[in-house]
Tab-separated table of C-alpha atoms in Angstrom:
chain	number	residue	atom	x	y	z
Y	1	GLN	CA	0.318	0.095	-0.358
Y	2	VAL	CA	0.922	3.922	-0.597
Y	3	GLN	CA	2.372	5.942	1.621
Y	4	LEU	CA	3.940	9.390	1.550
Y	5	VAL	CA	4.917	11.287	4.676
Y	6	GLU	CA	5.604	14.431	3.902
Y	7	SER	CA	7.197	16.563	7.531
Y	8	GLY	CA	9.385	19.683	7.078
Y	9	GLY	CA	6.532	22.166	7.187
Y	10	GLY	CA	5.995	25.716	9.381
Y	11	VAL	CA	6.187	29.018	10.431
Y	12	VAL	CA	9.300	30.866	8.236
Y	13	GLN	CA	9.977	34.542	7.566
Y	14	PRO	CA	9.667	36.454	4.702
Y	15	GLY	CA	13.295	35.541	1.961
Y	16	ARG	CA	14.354	32.607	4.666
Y	17	SER	CA	14.882	29.239	3.644
Y	18	LEU	CA	13.255	25.939	4.680
Y	19	ARG	CA	13.473	21.580	3.491
Y	20	LEU	CA	10.029	19.997	2.843
Y	21	SER	CA	10.858	15.511	2.899
Y	22	CYS	CA	8.307	13.058	1.585
Y	23	ALA	CA	8.898	9.582	2.874
Y	24	ALA	CA	7.734	7.301	0.169
Y	25	SER	CA	6.723	3.422	1.526
Y	26	GLY	CA	5.102	0.579	-0.500
Y	27	PHE	CA	6.131	0.649	-3.152
Y	28	THR	CA	9.314	1.100	-6.351
Y	29	PHE	CA	10.236	4.502	-5.439
Y	30	SER	CA	13.491	4.104	-8.011
Y	31	ASN	CA	10.966	3.141	-10.655
Y	32	TYR	CA	8.620	6.032	-10.129
Y	33	GLY	CA	8.901	10.323	-11.288
Y	34	MET	CA	7.384	11.759	-8.275
Y	35	HIS	CA	6.213	15.539	-7.065
Y	36	TRP	CA	5.016	18.604	-5.413
Y	37	VAL	CA	1.640	20.987	-5.869
Y	38	ARG	CA	0.543	22.698	-3.645
Y	39	GLN	CA	-2.227	24.497	-2.354
Y	40	ALA	CA	-2.930	27.727	-0.467
Y	41	PRO	CA	-5.699	28.600	1.721
Y	42	GLY	CA	-9.176	28.274	1.269
Y	43	LYS	CA	-7.168	27.762	-2.870
Y	44	GLY	CA	-7.100	25.672	-5.955
Y	45	LEU	CA	-4.716	23.289	-6.649
Y	46	GLU	CA	-0.943	24.048	-8.195
Y	47	TRP	CA	1.943	21.920	-9.845
Y	48	VAL	CA	4.934	22.884	-8.062
Y	49	ALA	CA	7.856	20.613	-9.924
Y	50	VAL	CA	8.206	16.870	-10.801
Y	51	ILE	CA	11.995	14.937	-10.813
Y	52	TRP	CA	12.579	12.220	-12.605
Y	53	TYR	CA	11.997	8.731	-11.443
Y	54	ASP	CA	16.371	8.443	-11.446
Y	55	GLY	CA	16.513	12.931	-10.685
Y	56	SER	CA	17.411	13.322	-14.181
Y	57	ASP	CA	15.651	15.585	-15.060
Y	58	LYS	CA	13.777	18.229	-13.330
Y	59	PHE	CA	11.713	20.406	-14.055
Y	60	TYR	CA	9.404	23.454	-12.422
Y	61	ALA	CA	6.368	26.496	-12.126
Y	62	ASP	CA	7.060	29.054	-12.908
Y	63	SER	CA	5.689	30.919	-10.145
Y	64	VAL	CA	8.819	28.931	-8.058
Y	65	LYS	CA	11.424	28.398	-10.431
Y	66	GLY	CA	14.951	29.532	-9.177
Y	67	ARG	CA	13.824	29.786	-5.524
Y	68	PHE	CA	13.187	26.081	-5.210
Y	69	THR	CA	14.618	22.836	-6.354
Y	70	ILE	CA	13.713	19.926	-5.886
Y	71	SER	CA	15.489	16.591	-5.510
Y	72	ARG	CA	15.775	12.842	-4.291
Y	73	ASP	CA	17.141	10.102	-2.619
Y	74	ASN	CA	16.722	6.516	-4.247
Y	75	SER	CA	18.514	4.848	-1.501
Y	76	LYS	CA	16.153	6.754	1.441
Y	77	ASN	CA	12.694	6.405	-0.652
Y	78	THR	CA	12.515	10.221	0.025
Y	79	LEU	CA	11.265	12.777	-2.363
Y	80	TYR	CA	12.477	16.457	-0.690
Y	81	LEU	CA	11.785	20.203	-1.775
Y	82	GLN	CA	14.189	23.066	-0.653
Y	83	MET	CA	12.074	26.345	-0.998
Y	84	ASN	CA	14.439	29.814	-0.548
Y	85	SER	CA	13.668	33.628	-1.042
Y	86	LEU	CA	10.039	32.401	0.183
Y	87	ARG	CA	7.577	35.078	-0.127
Y	88	ALA	CA	3.790	35.491	1.529
Y	89	GLU	CA	2.510	33.801	-1.276
Y	90	ASP	CA	3.805	30.621	-0.851
Y	91	THR	CA	1.789	30.127	2.365
Y	92	ALA	CA	0.708	26.535	1.618
Y	93	VAL	CA	-0.170	23.309	2.260
Y	94	TYR	CA	2.150	21.397	0.103
Y	95	TYR	CA	1.733	17.252	-1.336
Y	96	CYS	CA	4.256	14.864	-2.806
Y	97	ALA	CA	3.037	12.908	-5.010
Y	98	THR	CA	3.579	10.092	-8.327
Y	99	GLU	CA	3.180	10.278	-11.717
Y	100	PHE	CA	1.397	8.168	-13.558
Y	101	GLY	CA	3.988	8.746	-16.262
Y	102	SER	CA	4.237	8.844	-20.237
Y	103	PRO	CA	1.586	9.325	-22.248
Y	104	ILE	CA	-1.135	9.658	-19.000
Y	105	TRP	CA	1.234	12.562	-16.929
Y	106	GLY	CA	-1.393	13.036	-13.999
Y	107	PHE	CA	-0.606	12.141	-10.233
Y	108	ASP	CA	-1.441	8.630	-9.447
Y	109	SER	CA	-0.936	8.608	-4.967
Y	110	TRP	CA	-0.764	11.413	-2.504
Y	111	GLY	CA	0.371	12.271	0.774
Y	112	GLN	CA	-1.027	14.236	3.260
Y	113	GLY	CA	0.597	17.054	3.456
Y	114	THR	CA	2.606	19.483	5.444
Y	115	LEU	CA	1.542	23.524	5.600
Y	116	VAL	CA	3.967	25.783	4.995
Y	117	THR	CA	3.598	28.919	6.951
Y	118	VAL	CA	5.909	32.487	5.119
Y	119	SER	CA	4.892	35.186	7.883
Y	120	SER	CA	6.711	37.531	9.621
T	1	ASN	CA	-0.967	27.232	-22.422
T	2	PHE	CA	-3.868	27.040	-22.071
T	3	MET	CA	-6.025	26.641	-19.086
T	4	LEU	CA	-9.029	24.550	-17.479
T	5	THR	CA	-12.393	25.743	-16.502
T	6	GLN	CA	-14.311	24.335	-14.162
T	7	PRO	CA	-17.625	25.517	-12.026
T	8	HIS	CA	-17.111	26.973	-9.585
T	9	SER	CA	-19.906	24.775	-7.260
T	10	VAL	CA	-22.601	22.606	-8.362
T	11	SER	CA	-25.886	20.647	-5.836
T	12	GLU	CA	-27.805	17.887	-5.786
T	13	SER	CA	-29.975	15.473	-3.552
T	14	PRO	CA	-28.811	12.322	-2.223
T	15	GLY	CA	-29.721	9.024	-5.246
T	16	LYS	CA	-29.330	11.753	-8.258
T	17	THR	CA	-26.980	12.471	-10.210
T	18	VAL	CA	-24.406	15.114	-11.159
T	19	THR	CA	-21.658	16.314	-13.972
T	20	ILE	CA	-19.137	17.983	-14.006
T	21	SER	CA	-17.597	19.736	-16.518
T	22	CYS	CA	-13.769	20.665	-17.075
T	23	THR	CA	-13.623	22.887	-20.880
T	24	ARG	CA	-9.187	23.103	-21.799
T	25	SER	CA	-9.949	26.810	-23.502
T	26	SER	CA	-7.368	25.855	-26.019
T	27	GLY	CA	-6.355	23.139	-28.404
T	28	SER	CA	-8.066	19.994	-28.084
T	29	ILE	CA	-8.913	18.073	-25.092
T	30	ALA	CA	-8.524	15.557	-26.948
T	31	SER	CA	-4.566	15.772	-26.719
T	32	ASN	CA	-3.690	14.723	-23.431
T	33	TYR	CA	-5.162	12.783	-20.530
T	34	VAL	CA	-7.796	14.660	-17.981
T	35	GLN	CA	-7.241	13.121	-13.636
T	36	TRP	CA	-9.993	13.983	-12.488
T	37	TYR	CA	-9.589	14.317	-8.344
T	38	GLN	CA	-11.571	14.831	-4.940
T	39	GLN	CA	-10.612	16.733	-2.415
T	40	ARG	CA	-13.003	16.107	0.755
T	41	PRO	CA	-12.990	18.435	3.086
T	42	GLY	CA	-9.243	18.798	6.286
T	43	SER	CA	-7.821	16.067	3.596
T	44	ALA	CA	-5.604	15.964	0.530
T	45	PRO	CA	-6.841	14.666	-2.776
T	46	THR	CA	-7.708	11.976	-4.255
T	47	THR	CA	-7.811	10.463	-7.769
T	48	VAL	CA	-10.807	9.431	-8.985
T	49	ILE	CA	-10.396	9.247	-12.678
T	50	TYR	CA	-7.180	9.660	-14.967
T	51	GLU	CA	-7.199	8.381	-18.346
T	52	ASP	CA	-10.520	10.974	-19.280
T	53	ASN	CA	-12.662	7.427	-18.181
T	54	GLN	CA	-10.108	5.049	-15.493
T	55	ARG	CA	-11.270	3.952	-12.417
T	56	PRO	CA	-8.641	2.993	-9.693
T	57	SER	CA	-8.948	0.503	-8.099
T	58	GLY	CA	-10.962	1.144	-4.737
T	59	VAL	CA	-13.005	3.898	-5.935
T	60	PRO	CA	-17.186	3.150	-7.223
T	61	ASP	CA	-18.096	3.279	-10.060
T	62	ARG	CA	-20.709	5.837	-9.506
T	63	PHE	CA	-17.608	7.511	-10.813
T	64	SER	CA	-17.088	7.930	-14.618
T	65	GLY	CA	-15.278	10.489	-16.587
T	66	SER	CA	-15.719	11.535	-20.409
T	67	ILE	CA	-14.436	13.554	-22.931
T	68	ASP	CA	-16.007	16.122	-25.636
T	69	ARG	CA	-14.522	16.885	-28.517
T	70	SER	CA	-17.620	18.844	-29.858
T	71	SER	CA	-17.651	21.245	-26.555
T	72	ASN	CA	-13.651	20.507	-25.840
T	73	SER	CA	-14.807	20.038	-22.747
T	74	ALA	CA	-13.694	16.636	-20.104
T	75	SER	CA	-16.869	16.182	-17.516
T	76	LEU	CA	-17.290	14.050	-14.210
T	77	THR	CA	-20.332	12.232	-13.664
T	78	ILE	CA	-21.367	11.176	-10.245
T	79	SER	CA	-24.680	8.544	-10.366
T	80	GLY	CA	-26.363	7.973	-6.246
T	81	LEU	CA	-25.104	10.403	-4.884
T	82	LYS	CA	-24.346	9.790	-1.349
T	83	THR	CA	-23.382	12.498	0.527
T	84	GLU	CA	-20.015	11.196	1.381
T	85	ASP	CA	-19.621	12.675	-2.390
T	86	GLU	CA	-19.844	16.345	-1.575
T	87	ALA	CA	-16.259	17.617	-2.107
T	88	ASP	CA	-14.162	19.615	-3.980
T	89	TYR	CA	-13.230	18.316	-7.110
T	90	TYR	CA	-10.397	19.254	-8.959
T	91	CYS	CA	-9.808	18.500	-12.911
T	92	GLN	CA	-5.976	18.063	-14.855
T	93	SER	CA	-3.915	18.127	-17.678
T	94	TYR	CA	-0.480	17.426	-19.386
T	95	VAL	CA	0.125	21.394	-20.563
T	96	SER	CA	3.923	20.447	-22.310
T	97	SER	CA	7.348	21.478	-21.823
T	98	TYR	CA	6.877	19.015	-18.332
T	99	HIS	CA	3.838	21.019	-16.969
T	100	TRP	CA	1.030	20.294	-15.700
T	101	VAL	CA	-2.742	22.546	-14.964
T	102	PHE	CA	-5.351	22.164	-13.005
T	103	GLY	CA	-8.533	23.645	-13.175
T	104	GLY	CA	-9.905	25.872	-10.697
T	105	GLY	CA	-12.049	23.427	-8.759
T	106	THR	CA	-15.578	22.571	-8.305
T	107	LYS	CA	-17.210	22.535	-5.249
T	108	LEU	CA	-19.677	19.972	-4.882
T	109	ILE	CA	-23.370	19.878	-2.540
T	110	VAL	CA	-25.479	16.876	-1.519
T	111	LEU	CA	-28.471	18.377	0.024
Protein backbone atom coordinates (compact mmCIF):
# COMPACT_ATOMS: atom_id res chain seq x y z
CA GLN A 1 0.00 0.00 0.00
CA VAL A 2 1.47 3.29 -1.11
CA GLN A 3 2.29 5.70 1.69
CA LEU A 4 3.67 9.20 1.29
CA VAL A 5 4.43 11.21 4.41
CA GLU A 6 5.46 14.85 4.13
CA SER A 7 7.31 16.73 6.84
CA GLY A 8 9.31 19.89 7.37
CA GLY A 9 6.58 22.49 7.20
CA GLY A 10 6.29 25.34 9.65
CA VAL A 11 6.34 29.09 10.05
CA VAL A 12 9.20 30.92 8.34
CA GLN A 13 9.96 34.59 7.74
CA PRO A 14 9.91 36.06 4.23
CA GLY A 15 13.24 35.66 2.48
CA ARG A 16 14.25 32.63 4.54
CA SER A 17 14.56 28.98 3.50
CA LEU A 18 12.85 25.71 4.33
CA ARG A 19 13.30 22.12 3.21
CA LEU A 20 10.39 19.74 2.90
CA SER A 21 10.70 15.95 2.86
CA CYS A 22 8.39 13.23 1.60
CA ALA A 23 9.06 9.70 2.87
CA ALA A 24 7.75 7.01 0.53
CA SER A 25 6.91 3.39 1.27
CA GLY A 26 4.82 0.54 -0.09
CA PHE A 27 6.10 0.80 -3.66
CA THR A 28 9.34 0.89 -5.61
CA PHE A 29 10.14 4.57 -5.19
CA SER A 30 13.02 4.55 -7.67
CA ASN A 31 10.65 3.56 -10.50
CA TYR A 32 8.41 6.62 -10.26
CA GLY A 33 8.53 10.27 -11.12
CA MET A 34 7.49 12.46 -8.21
CA HIS A 35 5.77 15.82 -7.89
CA TRP A 36 5.17 18.58 -5.40
CA VAL A 37 1.73 20.22 -5.56
CA ARG A 38 0.62 23.05 -3.30
CA GLN A 39 -2.65 24.56 -2.14
CA ALA A 40 -2.88 28.06 -0.67
CA PRO A 41 -5.46 28.50 2.10
CA GLY A 42 -8.94 28.40 0.60
CA LYS A 43 -7.56 28.11 -2.94
CA GLY A 44 -7.16 25.42 -5.57
CA LEU A 45 -4.33 23.05 -6.42
CA GLU A 46 -1.16 24.33 -8.08
CA TRP A 47 1.54 22.12 -9.58
CA VAL A 48 4.99 23.11 -8.26
CA ALA A 49 7.69 20.75 -9.52
CA VAL A 50 8.46 17.29 -10.89
CA ILE A 51 11.53 15.07 -10.82
CA TRP A 52 12.17 12.03 -12.99
CA TYR A 53 12.39 8.59 -11.41
CA ASP A 54 16.20 8.68 -11.50
CA GLY A 55 16.59 12.39 -10.77
CA SER A 56 17.88 13.04 -14.29
CA ASP A 57 15.37 15.77 -15.10
CA LYS A 58 13.51 18.37 -13.09
CA PHE A 59 10.89 20.92 -14.10
CA TYR A 60 9.30 23.80 -12.22
CA ALA A 61 6.29 26.07 -12.32
CA ASP A 62 7.20 29.61 -13.32
CA SER A 63 6.09 30.85 -9.89
CA VAL A 64 8.90 28.96 -8.13
CA LYS A 65 11.60 28.60 -10.79
CA GLY A 66 14.97 29.79 -9.55
CA ARG A 67 13.86 29.70 -5.89
CA PHE A 68 12.79 26.07 -5.31
CA THR A 69 14.80 22.91 -5.97
CA ILE A 70 13.33 19.42 -6.13
CA SER A 71 15.57 16.45 -5.42
CA ARG A 72 15.37 12.83 -4.33
CA ASP A 73 17.41 10.17 -2.61
CA ASN A 74 16.35 6.79 -3.95
CA SER A 75 18.49 4.99 -1.37
CA LYS A 76 16.37 6.60 1.34
CA ASN A 77 13.05 6.53 -0.55
CA THR A 78 12.71 10.23 0.08
CA LEU A 79 11.73 13.25 -1.99
CA TYR A 80 12.76 16.79 -1.09
CA LEU A 81 11.80 20.35 -1.86
CA GLN A 82 14.33 23.03 -0.97
CA MET A 83 12.52 26.37 -0.82
CA ASN A 84 14.62 29.53 -0.80
CA SER A 85 13.72 33.23 -0.84
CA LEU A 86 10.28 32.42 0.48
CA ARG A 87 7.44 34.87 -0.08
CA ALA A 88 4.06 35.33 1.57
CA GLU A 89 2.42 33.89 -1.54
CA ASP A 90 4.27 30.60 -0.99
CA THR A 91 2.07 30.00 2.07
CA ALA A 92 0.28 26.72 1.34
CA VAL A 93 -0.13 23.07 2.14
CA TYR A 94 2.49 21.19 0.13
CA TYR A 95 1.66 17.70 -1.10
CA CYS A 96 3.96 15.16 -2.68
CA ALA A 97 2.44 12.85 -5.28
CA THR A 98 3.50 10.01 -7.54
CA GLU A 99 3.38 10.42 -11.32
CA PHE A 100 1.44 7.97 -13.49
CA GLY A 101 3.96 8.44 -16.26
CA SER A 102 3.65 8.84 -20.00
CA PRO A 103 1.23 9.08 -21.68
CA ILE A 104 -1.12 9.82 -18.78
CA TRP A 105 0.92 12.55 -17.07
CA GLY A 106 -1.13 12.86 -13.91
CA PHE A 107 -0.97 12.33 -10.17
CA ASP A 108 -1.59 8.86 -8.80
CA SER A 109 -1.06 8.70 -5.04
CA TRP A 110 -0.92 11.69 -2.70
CA GLY A 111 0.54 12.39 0.71
CA GLN A 112 -1.38 14.09 3.49
CA GLY A 113 0.46 17.40 3.08
CA THR A 114 2.57 19.71 5.23
CA LEU A 115 1.70 23.35 5.91
CA VAL A 116 4.18 26.11 5.16
CA THR A 117 3.38 29.58 6.49
CA VAL A 118 5.53 32.48 5.35
CA SER A 119 5.02 35.39 7.71
CA SER A 120 7.00 37.92 9.65
CA ASN B 1 -0.49 27.18 -22.58
CA PHE B 2 -4.15 26.57 -21.87
CA MET B 3 -6.53 26.81 -18.91
CA LEU B 4 -9.09 24.39 -17.56
CA THR B 5 -12.34 26.02 -16.47
CA GLN B 6 -14.74 24.40 -14.02
CA PRO B 7 -17.98 25.66 -12.49
CA HIS B 8 -17.43 27.09 -9.04
CA SER B 9 -20.08 24.87 -7.45
CA VAL B 10 -22.82 22.37 -8.24
CA SER B 11 -25.49 20.93 -6.00
CA GLU B 12 -27.76 17.93 -6.18
CA SER B 13 -29.81 15.67 -3.95
CA PRO B 14 -28.77 12.27 -2.61
CA GLY B 15 -29.48 9.45 -5.04
CA LYS B 16 -29.39 11.75 -8.07
CA THR B 17 -26.75 12.13 -10.78
CA VAL B 18 -24.48 15.14 -11.18
CA THR B 19 -22.01 16.09 -13.89
CA ILE B 20 -19.05 18.43 -13.42
CA SER B 21 -17.53 19.97 -16.54
CA CYS B 22 -13.95 20.98 -17.29
CA THR B 23 -13.45 23.09 -20.42
CA ARG B 24 -10.08 23.48 -22.11
CA SER B 25 -9.40 27.02 -23.32
CA SER B 26 -7.25 26.20 -26.36
CA GLY B 27 -6.05 23.12 -28.14
CA SER B 28 -7.99 19.89 -28.22
CA ILE B 29 -9.26 18.27 -25.03
CA ALA B 30 -8.28 14.97 -26.62
CA SER B 31 -4.63 15.99 -26.97
CA ASN B 32 -3.79 15.04 -23.37
CA TYR B 33 -5.48 12.79 -20.88
CA VAL B 34 -7.66 14.33 -18.17
CA GLN B 35 -7.60 13.24 -14.55
CA TRP B 36 -10.06 14.05 -11.76
CA TYR B 37 -9.27 14.39 -8.06
CA GLN B 38 -11.60 14.44 -5.08
CA GLN B 39 -10.70 16.49 -2.02
CA ARG B 40 -12.92 16.13 1.01
CA PRO B 41 -12.84 18.95 3.58
CA GLY B 42 -9.62 18.91 5.57
CA SER B 43 -8.14 16.02 3.59
CA ALA B 44 -5.60 15.48 0.85
CA PRO B 45 -6.72 14.95 -2.75
CA THR B 46 -7.33 11.44 -4.04
CA THR B 47 -7.54 10.29 -7.64
CA VAL B 48 -10.98 9.22 -8.82
CA ILE B 49 -10.48 9.19 -12.61
CA TYR B 50 -7.34 8.95 -14.73
CA GLU B 51 -6.72 8.65 -18.46
CA ASP B 52 -10.09 10.39 -19.18
CA ASN B 53 -12.29 7.52 -17.98
CA GLN B 54 -10.34 4.99 -15.93
CA ARG B 55 -11.09 4.37 -12.26
CA PRO B 56 -8.33 3.48 -9.80
CA SER B 57 -9.01 0.37 -7.78
CA GLY B 58 -11.28 1.15 -4.87
CA VAL B 59 -13.18 3.96 -6.59
CA PRO B 60 -16.85 2.96 -6.98
CA ASP B 61 -18.32 2.64 -10.45
CA ARG B 62 -20.70 5.47 -9.57
CA PHE B 63 -17.82 7.69 -10.75
CA SER B 64 -17.24 7.97 -14.48
CA GLY B 65 -15.30 10.25 -16.78
CA SER B 66 -15.63 11.27 -20.39
CA ILE B 67 -14.47 13.81 -22.93
CA ASP B 68 -16.50 15.69 -25.56
CA ARG B 69 -14.55 16.98 -28.53
CA SER B 70 -17.45 19.15 -29.70
CA SER B 71 -17.44 21.24 -26.51
CA ASN B 72 -13.73 20.70 -25.92
CA SER B 73 -14.46 19.60 -22.40
CA ALA B 74 -14.13 16.73 -20.00
CA SER B 75 -16.80 15.64 -17.56
CA LEU B 76 -16.97 13.82 -14.27
CA THR B 77 -20.31 12.15 -13.61
CA ILE B 78 -21.31 10.82 -10.21
CA SER B 79 -24.47 8.74 -10.04
CA GLY B 80 -26.40 7.60 -6.99
CA LEU B 81 -25.08 10.58 -5.04
CA LYS B 82 -24.18 10.03 -1.40
CA THR B 83 -23.54 12.63 1.26
CA GLU B 84 -19.95 11.35 1.44
CA ASP B 85 -19.44 12.55 -2.16
CA GLU B 86 -19.64 16.15 -0.95
CA ALA B 87 -16.17 17.48 -1.73
CA ASP B 88 -14.12 19.66 -4.05
CA TYR B 89 -13.33 18.11 -7.42
CA TYR B 90 -10.41 19.15 -9.62
CA CYS B 91 -9.69 18.27 -13.22
CA GLN B 92 -6.09 18.17 -14.41
CA SER B 93 -4.20 17.76 -17.67
CA TYR B 94 -0.68 17.97 -19.02
CA VAL B 95 0.21 21.24 -20.74
CA SER B 96 3.49 20.60 -22.59
CA SER B 97 7.17 21.01 -21.92
CA TYR B 98 6.64 19.11 -18.70
CA HIS B 99 4.12 21.37 -17.02
CA TRP B 100 0.86 20.31 -15.42
CA VAL B 101 -2.36 22.33 -14.99
CA PHE B 102 -5.41 22.04 -12.73
CA GLY B 103 -8.87 23.42 -13.13
CA GLY B 104 -9.99 25.86 -10.47
CA GLY B 105 -12.05 23.22 -8.68
CA THR B 106 -15.77 22.60 -8.22
CA LYS B 107 -17.47 22.37 -4.87
CA LEU B 108 -20.06 19.60 -4.94
CA ILE B 109 -22.87 20.11 -2.45
CA VAL B 110 -25.10 17.13 -1.73
CA LEU B 111 -28.26 18.37 -0.08
